[in-house]
Amino acid sequence: MSITFNAESGMFHLQTRNMSYIFQVLHGYPAHLYWGRQISEPNPARLLQRIERASFCPTPIPEDRTISLDTLPQEYPGYGSGDLRSPAYAVQLPNGTTVTELLYESHTIMQGKPELEGLPAVYTEQDSEAQTLIITLADKLASLTVELSYTIFEAYDAVIRSARIKNDSTGVMQLTRALTASVDLPHDRFDMLQLSGAWVRERYVHKRPLTPGLQAIESRRGSSSHMNNPFFALLSEGSTEDYGDVYGFSLVYSGSFSAGVEVDQFHTSRAFIGINPFDFSWRLEAGESFQTPEAVMVFSGSGLGTMSQTFHELYRTRLCRGAFRDAVRPILVNNWEATYFNFNADKIEAIAATASELGIEMFVLDDGWFGRRDSDNCSLGDWVVDAKKLPRGLEDLAERVRSHGLEFGLWFEPEMVSPDSDLYRANPDWCLHVPDRRRSEGRKQLILDLSRADVQNYIIEAVSAVLRSAPITYVKWDMNRNMSEIGSALLPPERQRETAHRYMIGLYHVLEQITSAFPHVLFESCSGGGGRFDPGMLYYMPQTWTSDNSDAVSRLRIQYGTSIVYPISTMGAHVSAVPNHQVGRNTPLKTRGDVAMSGNFGYELDLTVFSEAEKEEVMRQVALVKEVRELVQYGTFYRLLSPFEGNETAWMFVSKDQREALVVHVTVLSEPNPPLSRLKLKGLSSDLRYEWVGTGEVVGGDELMHAGVVKPLPHGDYFSSVFRFNAK
């Protein structure tokens, strides 16, 4: 790991173990030269080819017509002074114009990584883990300054970027575009991979070749969304899981975002990611600055799998925080699909008692415990116990659950308010709204205006009061609608388009206060399942409910797609009843367990109605999960067969010392008289011999990887197998 600057050539070289990221100050412009496999002695003259283009590409330097901002690869491009491609930023100056031109002014190289005030970010535990370069760019005529931050880690082939934009003038500037990162790559021979879908169909893998023009993903929904995840990757020609150069871009942010690639007339590619400029602006008074969220940019020279593993380890160990970052997660049962709103203390205790007999470790009480919450049409915001259902309160129920040896957890949806609630009747202006406009409801609820300090303080105190009232050690934090009528009663007209981002800053403040005050609580993020599965939320809550769809076959694609960027330790995965409540499918209990154990394992059904045979299967699953959950949570994850490419799916986990492995294989539909085939494993040691658990066989790691294992012939549809290997 090193960041070096060559004063003679103006070249910055950021090096990790396997990666180089290089740019050069050329006539004051930070010009991007290279990002890829490590180069030991780069020469900027060889890395940047310069020729004179046609007059339609303006040239800012009369004596050097080989430089046009419209063709120069740049680190943080603007618009209006010669570059006619998509800009990274845009500012309306006090005189009403929007033309700016940033030039290099100075730089600083430091050990460690500075925090981003008020925003989630990757962090260091020791300054020796990372180095940070801060480049100061300035437009002296406009009195505009931008600080570009680049951090590299000793252990990861990644560049972490952010930008801070400052108004140094005596007037007011209006920031209308503030992306986090922009990278110009020298060609367009890439496939763009994105994770897109919908509610109960999140993060499906989509891949397409780049073409001239703009190809982008975005959210305008006030959250990262079910529809598109704030991540994309560029895959070089012929790339696979194990081969090829791959560039991954991930935004540490939970609100509306924009990301994508513009391919220009010369087939170069401008990749970008950041806050969505749509319906965004930010008023910068004299002396004020704006901090963008940060982007994590990962390079892999050995395929998509290595990129994923880099994201996994970086996010698991240097994004997630708190006591549960490195602690095994409890096996839980959640009552939602067992009871929905129809429960009482006796029913909850009965489920907990059965769960205890089966070895389950935690009970989570879902929606319906507060206010008059017998359906989803009321009481959000009124975080007081429903005395009709729980006449002796949460503390009594928690103690009844704990008497069976289980921990007790609770569901909240703190960011929402029901129009039929005491909170709304007392404070009708506390929700996002626009004066005299309809207040559109989603799921019969409105969104509290978290840009307001009084609303933030209410949520902090209301949730904290509940957490102080009973021995609660787990919280599921839900958010069940997207934003509409985005406006705030407290912001002046010129700041209304700041509301959505101020909401996110307010949410992060609330999460920081609550999670810091209750470090013994395991927090899980949720937004109708995976509608806010993003790095911003993982900074505060180390796991996310992956999807409201718990069908085992659907989860093959959902969990596979999620694994492209997010660690397995961040995924909530439960066994639910059949026919499945989302898709109506009947799958074997064993298959449901085999799929769910590749995540934070639990159940979402009524255990009290299980037969003895089903209870025996649950006991087997629970015992197996307890044996392998450290491997699942901390091991290296490998994708073997993609559910997007065939009838089978397979994946595996390997311990860091390569002495233990777990393999899961699922066949969706059974076929008559199928051919025999083999499954090649990954990540093992060729020098070790492994015991195939349960068979007595001892097999060399080289054989398991190069010859593979025979796939079992399925007995019926939705057939799963689990293989375990331990080094001798």
XYZ file of C-alpha atoms in Angstrom, residues 211-638:
428
model
C -23.299 0.962 -26.139
C -22.782 4.600 -27.152
C -24.767 6.981 -24.996
C -25.925 6.799 -21.413
C -26.742 3.576 -19.568
C -27.669 4.175 -15.982
C -29.504 2.942 -12.923
C -31.067 5.193 -10.346
C -33.566 5.634 -7.567
C -35.874 8.638 -7.268
C -37.781 6.994 -4.422
C -36.105 8.556 -1.406
C -34.387 5.261 -0.601
C -31.905 3.033 -2.357
C -35.004 0.980 -3.339
C -36.086 -2.515 -4.325
C -35.885 -1.436 -7.967
C -32.151 -0.751 -8.272
C -29.309 -1.252 -5.830
C -26.624 1.499 -5.526
C -24.025 -0.746 -7.144
C -22.821 -1.685 -10.582
C -19.809 -3.439 -12.054
C -17.993 -3.230 -15.362
C -16.747 -6.586 -16.645
C -14.064 -6.782 -19.321
C -14.638 -8.967 -22.373
C -14.991 -12.647 -21.483
C -15.029 -12.104 -17.737
C -16.449 -14.865 -15.552
C -16.582 -15.626 -11.852
C -12.895 -16.559 -11.975
C -11.415 -14.700 -14.941
C -11.121 -11.154 -16.231
C -10.784 -7.563 -15.073
C -13.786 -6.352 -13.093
C -14.492 -2.870 -11.696
C -17.124 -2.559 -8.966
C -18.785 0.688 -7.808
C -20.774 0.812 -4.571
C -22.302 3.910 -2.931
C -22.391 4.160 0.877
C -25.757 5.891 0.906
C -29.398 4.966 1.549
C -31.295 7.616 -0.421
C -31.985 8.421 -4.056
C -28.905 7.768 -6.184
C -27.672 7.770 -9.756
C -25.000 5.499 -11.219
C -23.946 4.370 -14.638
C -21.741 4.861 -17.661
C -21.668 7.305 -20.537
C -19.945 6.046 -23.685
C -18.805 8.953 -25.821
C -18.150 9.438 -29.534
C -14.657 7.949 -29.230
C -15.873 4.889 -27.306
C -14.363 5.872 -24.003
C -16.456 5.160 -20.897
C -17.236 7.613 -18.102
C -18.412 5.705 -15.017
C -20.120 7.692 -12.261
C -21.989 7.243 -8.984
C -23.511 9.532 -6.365
C -26.608 11.298 -5.088
C -29.295 11.511 -7.768
C -29.265 15.049 -9.236
C -32.969 14.671 -10.051
C -34.996 17.035 -7.830
C -31.854 17.822 -5.833
C -30.194 21.116 -5.057
C -28.251 22.458 -2.107
C -27.889 26.083 -1.136
C -24.311 26.975 -0.198
C -24.075 30.186 1.736
C -20.737 31.990 1.895
C -18.178 29.743 3.593
C -20.431 26.668 3.639
C -19.523 23.273 2.180
C -21.304 20.120 1.065
C -19.975 16.622 1.732
C -20.904 13.852 -0.692
C -21.397 10.277 0.486
C -18.480 8.015 -0.269
C -18.106 5.420 -2.991
C -16.150 2.189 -2.703
C -14.514 1.210 -5.987
C -13.089 -2.326 -6.109
C -10.829 -3.789 -8.787
C -10.388 -7.502 -9.436
C -8.010 -8.985 -11.988
C -9.445 -12.471 -11.457
C -13.139 -12.202 -12.114
C -16.360 -11.315 -10.396
C -15.829 -13.717 -7.498
C -12.716 -11.934 -6.254
C -14.456 -8.564 -6.541
C -17.289 -9.897 -4.387
C -14.889 -11.322 -1.813
C -13.143 -7.949 -1.527
C -16.442 -6.174 -0.925
C -17.490 -8.888 1.539
C -14.411 -8.645 3.716
C -14.160 -4.857 3.569
C -17.817 -4.306 4.401
C -17.987 -7.017 7.049
C -14.921 -5.824 8.951
C -14.584 -2.104 8.133
C -18.139 -0.920 7.458
C -20.274 -2.918 9.872
C -19.591 -1.932 13.470
C -20.417 -2.811 17.043
C -20.514 -5.868 19.253
C -22.303 -8.001 16.652
C -19.867 -7.337 13.828
C -17.754 -10.295 14.931
C -20.314 -12.186 17.034
C -22.258 -15.202 15.812
C -25.845 -14.276 15.121
C -28.667 -15.972 17.060
C -31.101 -18.414 15.477
C -34.497 -16.775 15.788
C -38.190 -17.292 15.197
C -40.367 -14.371 14.098
C -44.137 -14.504 14.566
C -45.191 -12.391 11.548
C -46.267 -15.143 9.152
C -47.384 -17.261 12.097
C -49.924 -14.797 13.496
C -49.795 -11.517 11.581
C -51.720 -9.036 13.808
C -53.744 -11.724 15.598
C -51.881 -12.734 18.750
C -51.802 -12.430 22.518
C -49.193 -13.125 25.177
C -50.191 -16.766 25.555
C -49.835 -17.466 21.824
C -46.432 -15.784 21.740
C -45.226 -17.747 24.746
C -46.445 -20.996 23.176
C -44.362 -20.374 20.049
C -41.368 -19.449 22.226
C -41.767 -22.589 24.336
C -41.775 -24.801 21.241
C -38.827 -22.883 19.818
C -36.876 -23.533 23.002
C -37.478 -27.284 22.727
C -36.050 -27.171 19.189
C -32.872 -25.278 20.125
C -33.859 -21.851 18.780
C -32.240 -18.942 20.629
C -34.396 -15.841 20.104
C -38.017 -14.848 19.658
C -38.877 -11.684 17.691
C -42.284 -10.040 18.126
C -43.260 -8.411 14.845
C -45.875 -5.784 13.922
C -49.038 -5.379 16.000
C -47.812 -4.936 19.591
C -48.472 -1.165 19.919
C -51.323 1.346 19.812
C -54.520 -0.143 18.331
C -52.605 -2.058 15.699
C -54.994 -4.803 14.555
C -54.261 -4.045 10.890
C -51.894 -1.815 8.942
C -54.278 1.168 8.900
C -53.404 2.865 12.193
C -51.079 3.570 15.142
C -47.676 3.980 13.524
C -45.893 6.612 15.602
C -47.690 5.639 18.823
C -45.000 3.470 20.364
C -46.977 2.393 23.424
C -47.981 -1.188 24.170
C -51.434 -2.425 23.119
C -52.907 -3.315 26.519
C -55.627 -5.410 24.896
C -53.119 -7.868 23.417
C -50.432 -7.524 26.062
C -52.210 -6.434 29.264
C -49.080 -6.899 31.371
C -46.813 -5.105 28.945
C -43.626 -5.875 27.044
C -41.547 -6.526 30.130
C -43.846 -9.343 31.233
C -43.909 -10.866 27.731
C -40.143 -10.590 27.405
C -39.659 -12.328 30.744
C -42.085 -15.099 29.748
C -40.075 -15.636 26.562
C -36.781 -15.482 28.453
C -38.039 -18.036 30.974
C -37.799 -20.562 28.136
C -34.160 -19.661 27.519
C -34.755 -17.383 24.517
C -33.718 -13.775 23.992
C -36.480 -11.312 23.093
C -36.588 -9.017 20.042
C -39.028 -6.449 18.698
C -40.190 -4.916 15.390
C -40.402 -1.140 14.879
C -41.238 1.151 11.977
C -40.074 4.449 13.492
C -39.805 6.558 10.318
C -43.530 6.281 9.573
C -46.770 7.734 10.911
C -50.355 6.624 10.400
C -52.910 9.372 9.740
C -55.007 7.477 12.288
C -52.607 7.950 15.199
C -52.290 10.171 18.234
C -48.925 11.381 16.928
C -50.367 12.587 13.625
C -53.393 14.206 15.223
C -51.077 16.157 17.529
C -48.463 17.012 14.868
C -49.941 16.937 11.348
C -46.992 18.936 9.958
C -44.444 16.354 11.099
C -44.772 14.310 7.910
C -43.236 14.993 4.523
C -45.768 17.101 2.645
C -46.270 20.029 0.303
C -48.703 22.791 1.339
C -52.212 22.442 -0.093
C -51.277 19.229 -1.929
C -52.733 15.764 -1.379
C -50.772 13.664 1.113
C -50.505 10.394 -0.789
C -50.523 7.353 1.448
C -48.587 4.151 0.909
C -49.589 1.142 2.978
C -51.986 3.613 4.657
C -49.090 5.568 6.133
C -47.078 8.756 5.689
C -43.381 9.422 6.219
C -42.144 11.475 9.140
C -39.974 14.428 8.165
C -36.569 13.396 9.491
C -34.997 16.595 8.204
C -36.507 18.166 11.350
C -34.618 18.027 14.648
C -37.858 17.789 16.667
C -38.953 14.716 14.721
C -35.519 13.149 15.111
C -35.614 13.748 18.859
C -39.104 12.260 19.132
C -38.038 9.050 17.377
C -34.880 8.742 19.461
C -36.777 9.129 22.722
C -39.814 7.018 21.746
C -37.730 4.061 20.572
C -35.281 4.404 23.466
C -38.134 4.406 26.000
C -39.375 1.091 24.646
C -35.888 -0.418 24.605
C -35.373 0.677 28.209
C -38.712 -0.803 29.267
C -37.893 -4.468 28.735
C -34.919 -6.819 28.201
C -34.866 -6.411 24.410
C -31.733 -7.605 22.594
C -32.821 -7.452 18.944
C -34.615 -4.811 16.860
C -36.014 -5.181 13.362
C -36.155 -1.613 11.978
C -38.622 -1.474 9.096
C -39.562 1.180 6.500
C -42.495 0.322 4.261
C -43.007 3.008 1.628
C -41.224 5.321 -0.764
C -41.331 9.110 -0.688
C -43.904 11.304 -2.388
C -44.803 14.975 -1.875
C -41.237 15.553 -0.695
C -41.304 18.787 1.247
C -40.673 20.078 4.751
C -42.717 22.564 6.769
C -39.544 23.990 8.317
C -37.423 24.570 5.235
C -37.673 27.859 3.280
C -38.678 27.749 -0.408
C -35.090 27.918 -1.666
C -34.161 24.819 0.348
C -37.128 22.542 -0.379
C -35.107 20.428 -2.838
C -32.696 19.653 0.011
C -35.418 17.771 1.905
C -34.679 14.230 0.710
C -30.960 14.427 1.475
C -31.585 16.194 4.772
C -33.924 13.301 5.583
C -31.046 10.860 5.105
C -28.713 12.956 7.259
C -31.433 13.035 9.916
C -31.982 9.293 9.689
C -28.263 8.629 10.093
C -28.236 10.880 13.176
C -31.163 8.956 14.669
C -29.516 5.600 13.969
C -26.189 6.742 15.403
C -27.843 7.904 18.625
C -29.989 4.811 19.154
C -27.485 2.142 18.176
C -24.782 3.806 20.284
C -27.090 4.012 23.312
C -28.023 0.310 23.069
C -24.835 -1.524 22.035
C -26.167 -4.822 23.399
C -29.017 -4.815 20.852
C -28.612 -6.527 17.479
C -30.263 -4.208 14.939
C -31.549 -5.520 11.617
C -32.555 -3.120 8.863
C -35.621 -3.785 6.756
C -37.611 -1.955 4.103
C -40.353 -4.255 2.912
C -37.521 -6.751 2.927
C -34.661 -5.554 0.749
C -35.789 -2.062 -0.267
C -32.919 -0.433 1.616
C -30.213 -3.104 1.464
C -27.267 -0.755 1.075
C -23.891 0.048 2.673
C -25.272 3.156 4.379
C -27.630 1.115 6.527
C -25.016 -1.574 7.219
C -22.840 1.023 8.938
C -25.460 1.229 11.686
C -27.068 -2.213 11.496
C -24.881 -5.226 10.635
C -27.633 -7.188 8.926
C -30.651 -6.588 6.692
C -33.820 -8.569 6.056
C -32.950 -9.697 2.549
C -36.475 -9.919 1.136
C -40.069 -10.280 2.247
C -40.078 -13.242 -0.128
C -38.911 -16.224 1.901
C -39.709 -18.867 -0.718
C -36.630 -21.073 -1.023
C -36.616 -21.126 -4.830
C -37.074 -17.351 -5.101
C -34.329 -16.875 -2.534
C -31.828 -18.683 -4.784
C -31.786 -15.675 -7.104
C -32.303 -13.040 -4.412
C -29.468 -14.272 -2.189
C -27.178 -15.014 -5.137
C -27.642 -11.485 -6.491
C -27.186 -9.935 -3.054
C -23.900 -11.829 -2.657
C -22.418 -9.993 -5.646
C -21.539 -7.123 -3.302
C -22.875 -7.776 0.230
C -21.382 -10.155 2.832
C -23.315 -13.270 3.772
C -23.204 -12.070 7.384
C -25.484 -9.169 6.407
C -28.330 -11.297 4.978
C -31.365 -12.304 7.020
C -32.695 -15.655 5.741
C -35.637 -17.543 7.250
C -37.553 -20.776 6.811
C -41.244 -20.027 6.312
C -44.429 -22.053 5.964
C -45.765 -23.692 2.802
C -47.606 -23.015 0.660
C -45.341 -19.981 0.683
C -47.209 -16.778 1.560
C -45.623 -14.784 -1.274
C -45.660 -17.168 -4.254
C -47.780 -20.130 -3.108
C -45.046 -22.697 -3.759
C -44.588 -25.918 -1.777
C -40.941 -26.759 -1.130
C -39.493 -29.411 1.201
C -38.650 -28.269 4.727
C -35.103 -29.564 4.219
C -34.608 -27.399 1.124
C -35.986 -24.351 2.914
C -33.465 -24.927 5.682
C -30.531 -25.610 3.366
C -31.113 -22.334 1.500
C -31.774 -20.238 4.614
C -28.673 -21.408 6.471
C -26.575 -19.452 3.968
C -27.415 -16.283 5.871
C -28.526 -15.214 9.347
C -30.780 -18.184 9.997
C -34.264 -18.210 11.472
C -37.895 -19.269 11.159
C -41.000 -17.292 10.266
C -43.910 -19.632 10.923
C -45.987 -21.230 13.680
C -43.809 -23.919 15.215
C -46.656 -25.079 17.467
C -48.506 -26.665 14.525
C -45.528 -28.714 13.323
C -45.711 -32.497 13.299
C -43.158 -34.532 15.203
C -41.349 -35.320 11.952
C -41.165 -31.622 11.103
C -39.883 -30.806 14.577
C -37.167 -33.427 14.172
C -36.122 -31.781 10.898
C -36.033 -28.364 12.574
C -33.862 -29.773 15.362
C -31.502 -31.204 12.735
C -31.349 -27.858 10.938
C -30.746 -25.897 14.125
C -27.985 -28.271 15.222
C -26.295 -28.031 11.812
C -26.514 -24.227 11.741
C -24.908 -24.025 15.173
C -22.022 -26.131 13.871
C -21.440 -24.126 10.673
C -22.629 -20.563 11.350
C -19.162 -19.230 12.101
C -17.981 -20.674 8.796
C -20.959 -19.101 6.991
C -20.498 -15.740 8.674
C -16.700 -15.444 8.507
C -15.669 -17.808 5.715
C -14.820 -16.955 2.108
C -17.858 -17.266 -0.145
C -17.715 -18.825 -3.613
